CSV table of C-alpha atoms in Angstrom, one decimal:
chain,number,residue,atom,x,y,z
A,862,MET,CA,-50.1,-1.5,-16.0
A,863,SER,CA,-47.7,-1.8,-13.2
A,864,THR,CA,-43.8,-3.9,-13.9
A,865,ASN,CA,-42.5,-5.2,-10.4
A,866,ILE,CA,-38.4,-4.5,-10.3
A,867,GLU,CA,-37.1,-6.7,-7.6
A,868,ALA,CA,-33.9,-5.5,-5.7
A,869,PRO,CA,-30.3,-6.0,-6.7
A,870,ARG,CA,-29.4,-9.9,-5.8
A,871,ALA,CA,-33.0,-10.6,-4.5
A,872,GLY,CA,-32.9,-13.7,-3.0
A,873,ARG,CA,-29.3,-14.7,-2.9
A,874,ILE,CA,-28.7,-12.7,0.2
A,875,SER,CA,-30.8,-12.0,2.8
A,876,PRO,CA,-32.0,-8.4,3.6
A,877,ARG,CA,-31.7,-8.7,6.9
A,878,TYR,CA,-28.7,-7.3,8.8
A,879,THR,CA,-27.3,-9.6,11.5
A,880,ARG,CA,-24.0,-8.6,13.6
A,881,SER,CA,-22.5,-11.5,15.7
A,882,LYS,CA,-21.4,-10.6,19.3
A,883,SER,CA,-17.6,-11.5,18.0
A,884,GLY,CA,-16.4,-8.0,17.9
A,885,LYS,CA,-15.7,-8.2,14.5
A,886,GLY,CA,-17.5,-4.2,14.5
A,887,ASN,CA,-14.8,-2.9,16.1
A,888,PHE,CA,-12.4,-4.2,13.5
A,889,GLU,CA,-14.5,-2.6,10.9
A,890,MET,CA,-14.8,1.0,12.9
A,891,PHE,CA,-10.5,0.7,12.5
A,892,ALA,CA,-10.6,-0.2,9.6
A,893,TRP,CA,-12.6,2.8,8.5
A,894,LEU,CA,-10.8,5.4,10.5
A,895,PHE,CA,-7.6,3.9,9.0
A,896,MET,CA,-8.4,4.4,5.7
A,897,ARG,CA,-9.2,8.3,6.9
A,898,ILE,CA,-5.9,8.9,9.0
A,899,SER,CA,-4.0,7.0,6.6
A,900,GLY,CA,-5.4,8.7,3.3
A,901,ALA,CA,-4.5,12.3,4.7
A,902,LEU,CA,-1.2,11.4,5.5
A,903,LEU,CA,-0.5,9.8,1.7
A,904,VAL,CA,-1.6,13.2,0.7
A,905,VAL,CA,1.1,15.2,2.6
A,906,LEU,CA,3.9,12.3,1.9
A,907,ILE,CA,3.0,12.0,-1.4
A,908,PHE,CA,2.6,15.6,-1.9
A,909,THR,CA,5.9,16.6,-0.3
A,910,HIS,CA,7.4,13.8,-2.1
A,911,LEU,CA,6.5,15.3,-5.7
A,912,ILE,CA,7.5,18.6,-4.6
A,913,VAL,CA,11.3,17.6,-3.2
A,914,ASN,CA,11.5,15.7,-6.3
A,915,LEU,CA,10.4,17.0,-9.0
A,916,VAL,CA,9.8,20.7,-8.6
A,917,LEU,CA,13.0,21.8,-6.4
A,918,GLY,CA,15.3,19.4,-8.1
A,919,ASP,CA,16.3,19.2,-11.9
A,920,GLY,CA,12.8,17.6,-12.5
A,921,ILE,CA,12.4,14.1,-13.8
A,922,LYS,CA,15.4,14.3,-15.9
A,923,ALA,CA,17.6,14.0,-13.1
A,924,ILE,CA,15.9,10.9,-11.3
A,925,ASP,CA,18.3,8.2,-11.7
A,926,PHE,CA,20.2,5.3,-9.8
A,927,GLY,CA,22.6,8.3,-8.1
A,928,PHE,CA,19.3,10.7,-7.1
A,929,VAL,CA,18.2,7.3,-5.3
A,930,ALA,CA,21.4,6.2,-4.1
A,931,GLY,CA,22.4,9.7,-3.0
A,932,LYS,CA,18.5,10.3,-1.5
A,933,TRP,CA,18.6,6.7,0.2
A,934,ALA,CA,21.9,7.4,2.1
A,935,SER,CA,19.9,10.2,4.6
A,936,PRO,CA,17.6,8.0,6.9
A,937,LEU,CA,15.4,10.9,6.7
A,938,TRP,CA,14.7,9.4,3.0
A,939,GLN,CA,14.7,6.5,4.3
A,940,ILE,CA,11.9,6.7,6.6
A,941,TRP,CA,10.2,8.8,4.8
A,942,ASP,CA,10.1,6.3,1.7
A,943,LEU,CA,9.6,3.2,4.1
A,944,VAL,CA,6.2,4.8,5.7
A,945,MET,CA,5.0,5.8,1.7
A,946,LEU,CA,5.4,2.4,1.3
A,947,TRP,CA,3.7,0.9,4.3
A,948,LEU,CA,0.8,3.2,4.5
A,949,ALA,CA,0.2,2.7,1.1
A,950,MET,CA,0.0,-1.0,1.1
A,951,LEU,CA,-2.3,-1.5,3.9
A,952,HIS,CA,-4.0,1.5,2.7
A,953,GLY,CA,-4.7,-0.2,-0.9
A,954,THR,CA,-5.3,-3.8,0.9
A,955,ASN,CA,-7.7,-2.5,3.6
A,956,GLY,CA,-9.5,-0.4,0.0
A,957,VAL,CA,-9.3,-3.9,-1.3
A,958,ARG,CA,-10.2,-6.1,1.4
A,959,THR,CA,-13.6,-4.1,1.6
A,960,ILE,CA,-14.3,-4.3,-2.5
A,961,ILE,CA,-13.8,-8.3,-1.8
A,962,ASN,CA,-16.1,-8.5,1.3
A,963,ASP,CA,-18.8,-6.2,-1.2
A,964,TYR,CA,-18.5,-8.4,-4.1
A,965,ALA,CA,-17.8,-11.8,-3.3
A,966,GLU,CA,-20.9,-13.5,-2.7
A,967,LYS,CA,-19.1,-17.2,-1.9
A,968,ASN,CA,-17.5,-17.3,1.5
A,969,SER,CA,-14.9,-19.6,-0.6
A,970,THR,CA,-14.0,-17.0,-2.9
A,971,ARG,CA,-13.8,-14.5,-0.5
A,972,MET,CA,-11.3,-16.6,1.4
A,973,TRP,CA,-9.5,-17.3,-1.6
A,974,LEU,CA,-8.6,-13.7,-2.8
A,975,LYS,CA,-8.2,-12.5,0.8
A,976,THR,CA,-5.4,-15.2,1.1
A,977,VAL,CA,-3.8,-14.0,-2.6
A,978,LEU,CA,-4.6,-10.5,-1.2
A,979,TYR,CA,-2.5,-10.7,2.2
A,980,SER,CA,0.3,-12.4,0.3
A,981,ALA,CA,0.7,-9.9,-1.9
A,982,THR,CA,0.9,-7.4,0.5
A,983,VAL,CA,3.1,-9.1,3.1
A,984,VAL,CA,5.9,-10.1,0.0
A,985,ILE,CA,5.6,-6.4,-1.3
A,986,ILE,CA,6.2,-4.5,2.3
A,987,VAL,CA,8.8,-6.9,3.3
A,988,LEU,CA,10.8,-6.6,0.1
A,989,GLY,CA,10.2,-3.2,-0.1
A,990,THR,CA,11.3,-2.4,3.6
A,991,LEU,CA,14.3,-4.9,3.0
A,992,VAL,CA,14.8,-3.0,-0.6
A,993,ILE,CA,14.7,0.9,1.4
A,994,PHE,CA,17.4,-0.6,4.1
A,995,THR,CA,19.6,-3.0,2.7
A,996,PHE,CA,20.7,-0.6,-0.7
A,997,ASP,CA,24.1,0.4,-1.1
A,998,PRO,CA,25.0,1.5,-4.5
A,999,CYS,CA,28.5,0.8,-3.6
A,1000,PRO,CA,29.0,-2.9,-3.1
A,1001,ALA,CA,32.3,-3.9,-1.6
A,1002,ASN,CA,33.3,-6.5,-3.9
A,1003,ALA,CA,32.4,-4.7,-6.8
A,1004,THR,CA,34.9,-4.4,-10.2
A,1005,LEU,CA,35.7,-0.7,-10.9
A,1006,ASP,CA,33.7,-1.1,-14.1
A,1007,GLN,CA,30.3,-2.3,-11.9
A,1008,LEU,CA,30.3,0.9,-9.9
A,1009,PRO,CA,28.5,3.8,-10.6
A,1010,SER,CA,30.9,7.1,-10.9
A,1011,PHE,CA,30.3,8.8,-7.7
A,1012,CYS,CA,31.3,5.2,-5.7
A,1013,PRO,CA,34.8,5.5,-4.5
A,1014,ALA,CA,37.5,3.4,-6.4
A,1015,PRO,CA,37.9,-0.4,-4.6
């Protein structure tokens, strides 16, 4: 007695792989390459970030509002954190896009999931970039009781 086990998703999706001539293959190749390069860069960026902030500094106890304000006073750390934000968001978005393509069977479901994903990505990248470059720990119109201790008196 033999049992015949059907392949996963048998009958629902054609097993024949078809590629259109629209150039979609190039996008997937660049997305694959981006994942490898951004992953390697993120490892360097994140571990350097952790070493500088936690190992070379006073540890987790030293990280507070003043620490971040002092760090973001330097353009180097602003750019460093900006590159980390952009690479991490785009790397993660590309990974989730791949998962959506693999597991969402209906075109409409795939379209809506990707719309939500891309919208969230744009919002987070825009807000994160604005926070990094417009962060001012010592606002001009603040009263003395609203200012951190390291800000000069108004």
